[in-house]
Amino acid sequence: MNQQYITAKLTHYDTQDPTEVFEDLIATHSPFAFYLFNWINFHSDAFESCVELLHDIQCIDGRVLHQCMPHRNGTHFVCIETDEIIYPSHISLIRLSKKQILMPCEWTHPTQALYPTKR
């Protein structure tokens, strides 16, 4: 993890595959990570730009599967909790998971830590 980014020094690789940049934002509880965890339409917004990080997937049948890793060739996702394979035709919405493999706990926005909401 770099943990320091100067925009002028980002390489073409960093912008084409921002996995390490995202990992650093998540791991350091950056307020900017808040914008990474919103649900987006898989087919119109995320299909061709998934990074190799864990995702939460909302299926077309309404189920939500947490901690799903995209397969390297991009043909499907594998849920690490259940070993279920999820194909793109079954995906409605997707977001980055708030709990990544290298993180000891789920990511929370810094203001949530100060003012937790009741669930």
PDB file of C-alpha atoms in Angstrom, residues 63-101:
ATOM      1  CA  ARG A  63     -30.846 -11.545  -2.555  1.00  0.00           C
ATOM      2  CA  VAL A  64     -27.725  -9.740  -1.352  1.00  0.00           C
ATOM      3  CA  LEU A  65     -24.482 -11.726  -1.308  1.00  0.00           C
ATOM      4  CA  HIS A  66     -21.563 -10.285   0.625  1.00  0.00           C
ATOM      5  CA  GLN A  67     -17.844 -10.634  -0.051  1.00  0.00           C
ATOM      6  CA  CYS A  68     -17.857 -11.826  -3.649  1.00  0.00           C
ATOM      7  CA  MET A  69     -14.618 -11.865  -5.620  1.00  0.00           C
ATOM      8  CA  PRO A  70     -14.625 -11.318  -9.383  1.00  0.00           C
ATOM      9  CA  HIS A  71     -13.070 -14.185 -11.312  1.00  0.00           C
ATOM     10  CA  ARG A  72      -9.878 -13.220 -13.128  1.00  0.00           C
ATOM     11  CA  ASN A  73     -11.350 -13.696 -16.575  1.00  0.00           C
ATOM     12  CA  GLY A  74     -14.425 -11.630 -15.685  1.00  0.00           C
ATOM     13  CA  THR A  75     -16.987 -14.331 -16.429  1.00  0.00           C
ATOM     14  CA  HIS A  76     -18.438 -14.578 -12.907  1.00  0.00           C
ATOM     15  CA  PHE A  77     -18.063 -13.818  -9.197  1.00  0.00           C
ATOM     16  CA  VAL A  78     -17.486 -16.293  -6.366  1.00  0.00           C
ATOM     17  CA  CYS A  79     -18.982 -15.616  -2.933  1.00  0.00           C
ATOM     18  CA  ILE A  80     -16.253 -16.431  -0.400  1.00  0.00           C
ATOM     19  CA  GLU A  81     -18.832 -16.993   2.360  1.00  0.00           C
ATOM     20  CA  THR A  82     -20.885 -19.622   0.511  1.00  0.00           C
ATOM     21  CA  ASP A  83     -18.729 -20.646  -2.502  1.00  0.00           C
ATOM     22  CA  GLU A  84     -21.713 -19.736  -4.703  1.00  0.00           C
ATOM     23  CA  ILE A  85     -20.930 -18.725  -8.286  1.00  0.00           C
ATOM     24  CA  ILE A  86     -22.793 -15.647  -9.531  1.00  0.00           C
ATOM     25  CA  TYR A  87     -23.006 -14.985 -13.253  1.00  0.00           C
ATOM     26  CA  PRO A  88     -23.508 -11.486 -14.698  1.00  0.00           C
ATOM     27  CA  SER A  89     -27.008 -12.340 -15.904  1.00  0.00           C
ATOM     28  CA  HIS A  90     -28.062 -12.775 -12.244  1.00  0.00           C
ATOM     29  CA  ILE A  91     -26.599  -9.462 -11.012  1.00  0.00           C
ATOM     30  CA  SER A  92     -28.599  -6.266 -10.642  1.00  0.00           C
ATOM     31  CA  LEU A  93     -26.510  -3.945  -8.433  1.00  0.00           C
ATOM     32  CA  ILE A  94     -22.965  -4.096  -7.098  1.00  0.00           C
ATOM     33  CA  ARG A  95     -20.772  -2.216  -4.638  1.00  0.00           C
ATOM     34  CA  LEU A  96     -17.381  -2.624  -3.019  1.00  0.00           C
ATOM     35  CA  SER A  97     -17.653  -4.618   0.180  1.00  0.00           C
ATOM     36  CA  LYS A  98     -17.012  -2.694   3.387  1.00  0.00           C
ATOM     37  CA  LYS A  99     -15.017  -5.650   4.677  1.00  0.00           C
ATOM     38  CA  GLN A 100     -12.009  -6.585   2.591  1.00  0.00           C
ATOM     39  CA  ILE A 101      -9.759  -9.593   3.182  1.00  0.00           C
TER      40      ILE A 101
END
